Amino acid sequence: MRIIEIGERFGLEQLRERTVPDPEPGPGEVRLRMRAASLNHRDLLMIRGRYNPRQPLPLVPLSDGVGVVDRLGTGVDGLCLGDRVCPALLPTWPAGEPDRAALRRGLGGPLPGVACEFVIARPEQVVPIPEHLGDFGAATLPCAALTAWTALVSHGRLRAGDRVLVLGTGGVSVFALQFARLAGARVCVTSSDQQKLERACALGAERGMNYLTEPAWGEAVRLWSEGGVDHVVEVGGAGTLAQSLRAVRVGGTISVIGVLAGTATQLDVLPILMNQVRLQGIFGGSRASFVEMNRAIAASRLVPVVDTVYPFGVEGLKAALGHLESGRHFGKIVLDYGVT
Amino acid sequence: MRIIEIGERFGLEQLRERTVPDPEPGPGEVRLRMRAASLNHRDLLMIRGRYNPRQPLPLVPLSDGVGVVDRLGTGVDGLCLGDRVCPALLPTWPAGEPDRAALRRGLGGPLPGVACEFVIARPEQVVPIPEHLGDFGAATLPCAALTAWTALVSHGRLRAGDRVLVLGTGGVSVFALQFARLAGARVCVTSSDQQKLERACALGAERGMNYLTEPAWGEAVRLWSEGGVDHVVEVGGAGTLAQSLRAVRVGGTISVIGVLAGTATQLDVLPILMNQVRLQGIFGGSRASFVEMNRAIAASRLVPVVDTVYPFGVEGLKAALGHLESGRHFGKIVLDYGVT
Amino acid sequence: MRIIEIGERFGLEQLRERTVPDPEPGPGEVRLRMRAASLNHRDLLMIRGRYNPRQPLPLVPLSDGVGVVDRLGTGVDGLCLGDRVCPALLPTWPAGEPDRAALRRGLGGPLPGVACEFVIARPEQVVPIPEHLGDFGAATLPCAALTAWTALVSHGRLRAGDRVLVLGTGGVSVFALQFARLAGARVCVTSSDQQKLERACALGAERGMNYLTEPAWGEAVRLWSEGGVDHVVEVGGAGTLAQSLRAVRVGGTISVIGVLAGTATQLDVLPILMNQVRLQGIFGGSRASFVEMNRAIAASRLVPVVDTVYPFGVEGLKAALGHLESGRHFGKIVLDYGVT
Amino acid sequence: MRIIEIGERFGLEQLRERTVPDPEPGPGEVRLRMRAASLNHRDLLMIRGRYNPRQPLPLVPLSDGVGVVDRLGTGVDGLCLGDRVCPALLPTWPAGEPDRAALRRGLGGPLPGVACEFVIARPEQVVPIPEHLGDFGAATLPCAALTAWTALVSHGRLRAGDRVLVLGTGGVSVFALQFARLAGARVCVTSSDQQKLERACALGAERGMNYLTEPAWGEAVRLWSEGGVDHVVEVGGAGTLAQSLRAVRVGGTISVIGVLAGTATQLDVLPILMNQVRLQGIFGGSRASFVEMNRAIAASRLVPVVDTVYPFGVEGLKAALGHLESGRHFGKIVLDYGVT
């Protein structure tokens, strides 16, 4: 099979393609013929060596993908040939709270990722996907969609009528917008790009907030929401946290999901204390949450927003990563494995 | 002002109308000019003396209504002349869990109800209503809507993709259907009337279940929901509980809200134990939940389903109660106080 | 190895002992040398064919035991030779909520139980036990202790100062008493035996309630608790539920755990509705809850109450089951496998 | 009556004593003869003008005290002459979540405080106190104890076996230690004073951590707790947050309660994100939580730790504030109103 891997050293230019023998499933395992993958900011950090500089190399990157069961090991229960499934981003987190080890064992680093034609997995490490989804949409679920779901639903207990602030229009953010609308919440989205704000409104956002023309957007969001939003989906990290603290209501939650705008900041803890705000770090979610999310996606026939599709291969991946890094995308960037 | 009251004894025929002096608000109180009221099954029981046979008489009945602030006592904070508000069904339950005393102090028994032209209240005992609602819709919120909200949202933590079984098409049930849809849930409604099932589906129910043609509807609901529903909104009481226990999933919740089909039953506790089912009694909700519900109603511009409107007065009330008792209604029955 | 099994038909007299080849662990599995087991009411029902009359036979009974890892299969992660562990009662329930299948796959029926000298398991199906516990105490944890913990802590969110009613002094009940005290709650225990009530008080119960001399014990408990208890640990089932409903506070919880006093009853649903009571079926718990419970047991050096110890073997088991059925025990009945 | 007030300007030296007419309760109000008060760090900030520089002056300071009902206004329900009660710190927060207004309306700023011989209140603004407490102990409950309870119990859902890190030995911290022990948790306390660490251990702390001799105490706490604590009671604020983030487990909670060591810090958000940590701002608690806490204090006969008692009066208050500022105290500093 063809695999893509980070070679001897970190860096986009170190990505290389190789052909290795097709893997076979052992007892209790299945083999997936991969059909599509999607990219996350984490993949970019991983390839650059910034996510974990001590990650042993070479490494097959990418955490998110979808495949079809094409071979069954002995004694496999609960999966059939032809089942279309996503490998879980964190395969040792079945349900409930994660332990430290489970959070540290992600696909695409330190575990081998899905940038290869076949993946071996155990049934409890994969999740069946809703039938109405195409392969490209299905490939976007394991990290981006599940992180948004965990933040808003599992931790955030989103209720109809809640007001949600979503920063930007990347993968997690667009899913957060979609899930919030699904649950009857009102959504404000920020961007510096008027066209993206219009797309967000077309997806159901009530308010688009251009942070270039509205630099004090925290206060503007507070006004829009009549006292502060219930949830902030904070992907900016250190660079936007001060404004998010302005935007959130007394007793509200800021889900700290990403660090696009930096990891360290001069933080003033007083607003957290005085307004009883909750800052909740979120990364991924459990397999049980994945199943629950898929049930909601199926019930509503929600369609993930795919920005662009690149062909599987080292050149396609490099182009896709460049596009991700540019920040010009809206929703998810996908790799097509060319299998039908 | 005109008031309707249960006279010296219980019974529909004991309802009478009187004229009494208009009340004046004391310090910290406001006066509401009532504009509409709505009926609940509880009112029927109260008037018949079945809700609480020891209730002192005479009593002004009806718990649910909407009015406009037309006079302010001294030192009133937070309300203005012209504000349109609903008195809370349980005025001494501000938030959180109720205590026994708060649950026992409901409008329309033991406290005087809203079947009168003016009501005196303190600001913390009323709730502002969404602007888009007409008076008839607003009058339906305090008991029926809030009970459905408390069951599904406050206690049930409804999530998108959840499967909800709603019994019948009375006031609480239609609100439960609407709130469940608002939150992205899938709904099955039961009725013996095909037309009502069609109306329920027009409001978003995925499945209408005719319990006459489908006497083993518990099993049918389990099949529809692929393993059992997450929530049952149980208004039938003893008469339907056995089927509801068939319909609910392992770990699911049955909100016990009403007793239309009787109060006592031969219950088998084994299914509760073996399937880890939760039976949760629900009656009304806190003022904080009322505010939260109204926020959701406003955000979604949800419109309560009003079945029929009768004129305020003892004859109108008797006719309305007869209609309620007939069970032919779909949604809420309202009294119009003829004020604009 | 020696195994005890229910033979061709159900019944205590059908229990028999056989010698079979020692099992060997496969890849990813370990072998446990069992050291002790404990009995639950469920075992009695299972052997009699009342738990599941369609259970295929023969079957090795008993769900609860403790053993030491004496052989490792290939590729085992996270367990070492000499580790002392309990097999989980429900080995496919890792954390969070159970699914239907997981609840139906218990040790000692339908899965083979621990009434044998060696047990084969995967690491995620066993739980390390606190060091300070002897083998007899450790053998009591998987069903009785975990059920009490799940009821009071995982579901019940027990808080210091809560008032807890514990019915009887069997295995689950004594653990419920101990866990409630550990968490700073006040406990009332019922029994018909004054000596057992005294033992319960010696373990920290504030009040012992003799239900023979106090037949209206529901009301008496309400008085003791100044308005009703927060939690009832209801092991009696149908026969005691009416009194439990008298004893619980508005908004309180009744954990329906067992059916010692019958499965079907004439239930009045009105008290559930009017007092917003929660009835919550509980059976066992997840592996994550087991780990959490053990942490609490270790931190407090809690010692399970062992009533009697019988020797491993078909005669010992029969005697032990007879003692369990007599109801004369206080705490747990244990089988000693004679290994040190 | 004698009152103490912050005069025309902020500052300890601006505190002055005056005699004003005794207040009388209005309709629905009661009068309390105050018997003791206790000091919080917030009082020091308020008097210095650092809590809210725009606070109108003069102001009667101090939020926490206990008094006896000595006069009843007309129409008072639920309180009798002679009842001993504490005024609630935040009198408009009955239960559930606070709104912004309720959080901003605290006793001792902006509302008049308890540094006076008589206080007027409505019954729903005061809380009866456990009988076993003396006046000095009772005076410590409204802010310090309730903040610790809200952090660990209401928000933190503390469970037996949890590991808790408590920073320092001030009022909130000692209550956090006591409540954690009451609930069966293990506690580590930090201090730079070996004698205080010994006192903490005498109160049940398992580990005392001297942060002078152990400057990397975050890591040391992680080792002690075998992977990180479940809760951190963080009173240091900006100056200690980095170490607290080292000490907390994956998925754990840091309750941000105070800002003794500064309000602004260079915060690295990565650990929050990667370890799914929750930072939760906490200030005070609802009246319902106060009642619940008192129930736990009564059940366990917990005795608050009083460090020193000063006489009521401007000189006594200045001395008490100086002692608070010195940081030499362990537990609470109290004013005695000299009433018996």
PDB file of C-alpha atoms in Angstrom, chain A residues 51 93 97-98 100 103-104 155 157 222 227 238 241 249-251 256-259 263-270 272-283, chain D residues 51 93 97-98 100 103-104 155 157 222 227 238 241 249-251 256-259 263-270 272-283:
ATOM      1  CA  TYR A  51       3.085  19.529  18.716  1.00  0.00           C
ATOM      2  CA  TRP A  93     -11.036   6.708  25.438  1.00  0.00           C
ATOM      3  CA  GLU A  97     -13.697  11.194  31.416  1.00  0.00           C
ATOM      4  CA  PRO A  98     -10.351  10.574  29.737  1.00  0.00           C
ATOM      5  CA  ARG A 100      -3.929  11.012  30.974  1.00  0.00           C
ATOM      6  CA  LEU A 103      -5.396  11.800  25.904  1.00  0.00           C
ATOM      7  CA  ARG A 104      -1.757  11.245  24.946  1.00  0.00           C
ATOM      8  CA  HIS A 155     -19.419  19.778  28.626  1.00  0.00           C
ATOM      9  CA  ARG A 157     -24.955  21.304  28.027  1.00  0.00           C
ATOM     10  CA  ARG A 222     -21.916  41.389  24.890  1.00  0.00           C
ATOM     11  CA  GLY A 227     -25.438  40.648  28.754  1.00  0.00           C
ATOM     12  CA  ALA A 238      -3.939  33.478  24.046  1.00  0.00           C
ATOM     13  CA  LEU A 241      -8.890  35.358  25.328  1.00  0.00           C
ATOM     14  CA  ARG A 249     -21.885  36.281  30.557  1.00  0.00           C
ATOM     15  CA  VAL A 250     -21.655  35.872  34.322  1.00  0.00           C
ATOM     16  CA  GLY A 251     -21.453  32.129  34.887  1.00  0.00           C
ATOM     17  CA  VAL A 256     -10.471  26.626  25.094  1.00  0.00           C
ATOM     18  CA  ILE A 257      -9.992  24.533  21.995  1.00  0.00           C
ATOM     19  CA  GLY A 258      -7.123  25.883  19.978  1.00  0.00           C
ATOM     20  CA  VAL A 259      -4.151  28.114  20.045  1.00  0.00           C
ATOM     21  CA  THR A 263      -0.226  29.931  23.499  1.00  0.00           C
ATOM     22  CA  ALA A 264       0.935  32.441  26.099  1.00  0.00           C
ATOM     23  CA  THR A 265      -0.706  35.662  27.114  1.00  0.00           C
ATOM     24  CA  GLN A 266      -0.819  38.247  29.825  1.00  0.00           C
ATOM     25  CA  LEU A 267      -4.034  37.032  31.433  1.00  0.00           C
ATOM     26  CA  ASP A 268      -6.028  38.992  33.972  1.00  0.00           C
ATOM     27  CA  VAL A 269      -7.660  36.463  36.288  1.00  0.00           C
ATOM     28  CA  LEU A 270      -9.985  39.040  37.880  1.00  0.00           C
ATOM     29  CA  ILE A 272     -12.730  34.972  35.681  1.00  0.00           C
ATOM     30  CA  LEU A 273     -13.142  35.346  39.416  1.00  0.00           C
ATOM     31  CA  MET A 274     -15.621  38.220  39.455  1.00  0.00           C
ATOM     32  CA  ASN A 275     -17.885  36.833  36.753  1.00  0.00           C
ATOM     33  CA  GLN A 276     -17.693  33.181  37.831  1.00  0.00           C
ATOM     34  CA  VAL A 277     -16.550  32.278  34.334  1.00  0.00           C
ATOM     35  CA  ARG A 278     -15.513  28.753  33.459  1.00  0.00           C
ATOM     36  CA  LEU A 279     -12.534  28.137  31.176  1.00  0.00           C
ATOM     37  CA  GLN A 280     -12.693  24.546  29.951  1.00  0.00           C
ATOM     38  CA  GLY A 281      -9.928  22.977  27.895  1.00  0.00           C
ATOM     39  CA  ILE A 282     -11.295  20.622  25.237  1.00  0.00           C
ATOM     40  CA  PHE A 283      -9.496  18.247  22.900  1.00  0.00           C
TER      41      PHE A 283
ATOM     42  CA  TYR D  51     -12.232  46.446  45.155  1.00  0.00           C
ATOM     43  CA  TRP D  93     -29.099  35.226  44.855  1.00  0.00           C
ATOM     44  CA  GLU D  97     -26.977  30.357  38.943  1.00  0.00           C
ATOM     45  CA  PRO D  98     -26.424  34.009  39.803  1.00  0.00           C
ATOM     46  CA  ARG D 100     -24.928  39.705  36.956  1.00  0.00           C
ATOM     47  CA  LEU D 103     -23.215  39.123  41.966  1.00  0.00           C
ATOM     48  CA  ARG D 104     -22.702  42.874  42.079  1.00  0.00           C
ATOM     49  CA  HIS D 155     -19.398  23.214  41.367  1.00  0.00           C
ATOM     50  CA  ARG D 157     -19.001  17.710  43.035  1.00  0.00           C
ATOM     51  CA  ARG D 222       1.391  15.811  41.267  1.00  0.00           C
ATOM     52  CA  GLY D 227      -1.062  11.929  38.650  1.00  0.00           C
ATOM     53  CA  ALA D 238      -2.003  35.061  39.091  1.00  0.00           C
ATOM     54  CA  LEU D 241      -1.635  29.611  38.741  1.00  0.00           C
ATOM     55  CA  ARG D 249      -4.855  16.078  36.917  1.00  0.00           C
ATOM     56  CA  VAL D 250      -6.163  15.662  33.369  1.00  0.00           C
ATOM     57  CA  GLY D 251      -9.784  16.744  33.503  1.00  0.00           C
ATOM     58  CA  VAL D 256     -10.119  30.518  41.087  1.00  0.00           C
ATOM     59  CA  ILE D 257     -11.198  32.137  44.327  1.00  0.00           C
ATOM     60  CA  GLY D 258      -8.809  34.888  45.227  1.00  0.00           C
ATOM     61  CA  VAL D 259      -6.036  37.074  44.001  1.00  0.00           C
ATOM     62  CA  THR D 263      -4.390  39.616  39.355  1.00  0.00           C
ATOM     63  CA  ALA D 264      -2.455  39.519  36.098  1.00  0.00           C
ATOM     64  CA  THR D 265      -0.035  36.875  34.927  1.00  0.00           C
ATOM     65  CA  GLN D 266       1.706  35.520  31.900  1.00  0.00           C
ATOM     66  CA  LEU D 267      -0.568  32.526  31.411  1.00  0.00           C
ATOM     67  CA  ASP D 268       0.215  29.624  29.133  1.00  0.00           C
ATOM     68  CA  VAL D 269      -3.099  28.295  27.846  1.00  0.00           C
ATOM     69  CA  LEU D 270      -1.589  25.103  26.421  1.00  0.00           C
ATOM     70  CA  ILE D 272      -5.452  24.061  30.015  1.00  0.00           C
ATOM     71  CA  LEU D 273      -6.126  22.831  26.509  1.00  0.00           C
ATOM     72  CA  MET D 274      -3.966  19.715  26.532  1.00  0.00           C
ATOM     73  CA  ASN D 275      -5.077  18.485  29.932  1.00  0.00           C
ATOM     74  CA  GLN D 276      -8.737  19.435  29.589  1.00  0.00           C
ATOM     75  CA  VAL D 277      -8.464  21.451  32.778  1.00  0.00           C
ATOM     76  CA  ARG D 278     -11.358  23.540  34.029  1.00  0.00           C
ATOM     77  CA  LEU D 279     -10.699  26.961  35.563  1.00  0.00           C
ATOM     78  CA  GLN D 280     -13.794  28.028  37.464  1.00  0.00           C
ATOM     79  CA  GLY D 281     -14.168  31.466  39.016  1.00  0.00           C
ATOM     80  CA  ILE D 282     -15.989  31.335  42.355  1.00  0.00           C
ATOM     81  CA  PHE D 283     -17.244  34.126  44.589  1.00  0.00           C
TER      82      PHE D 283
END
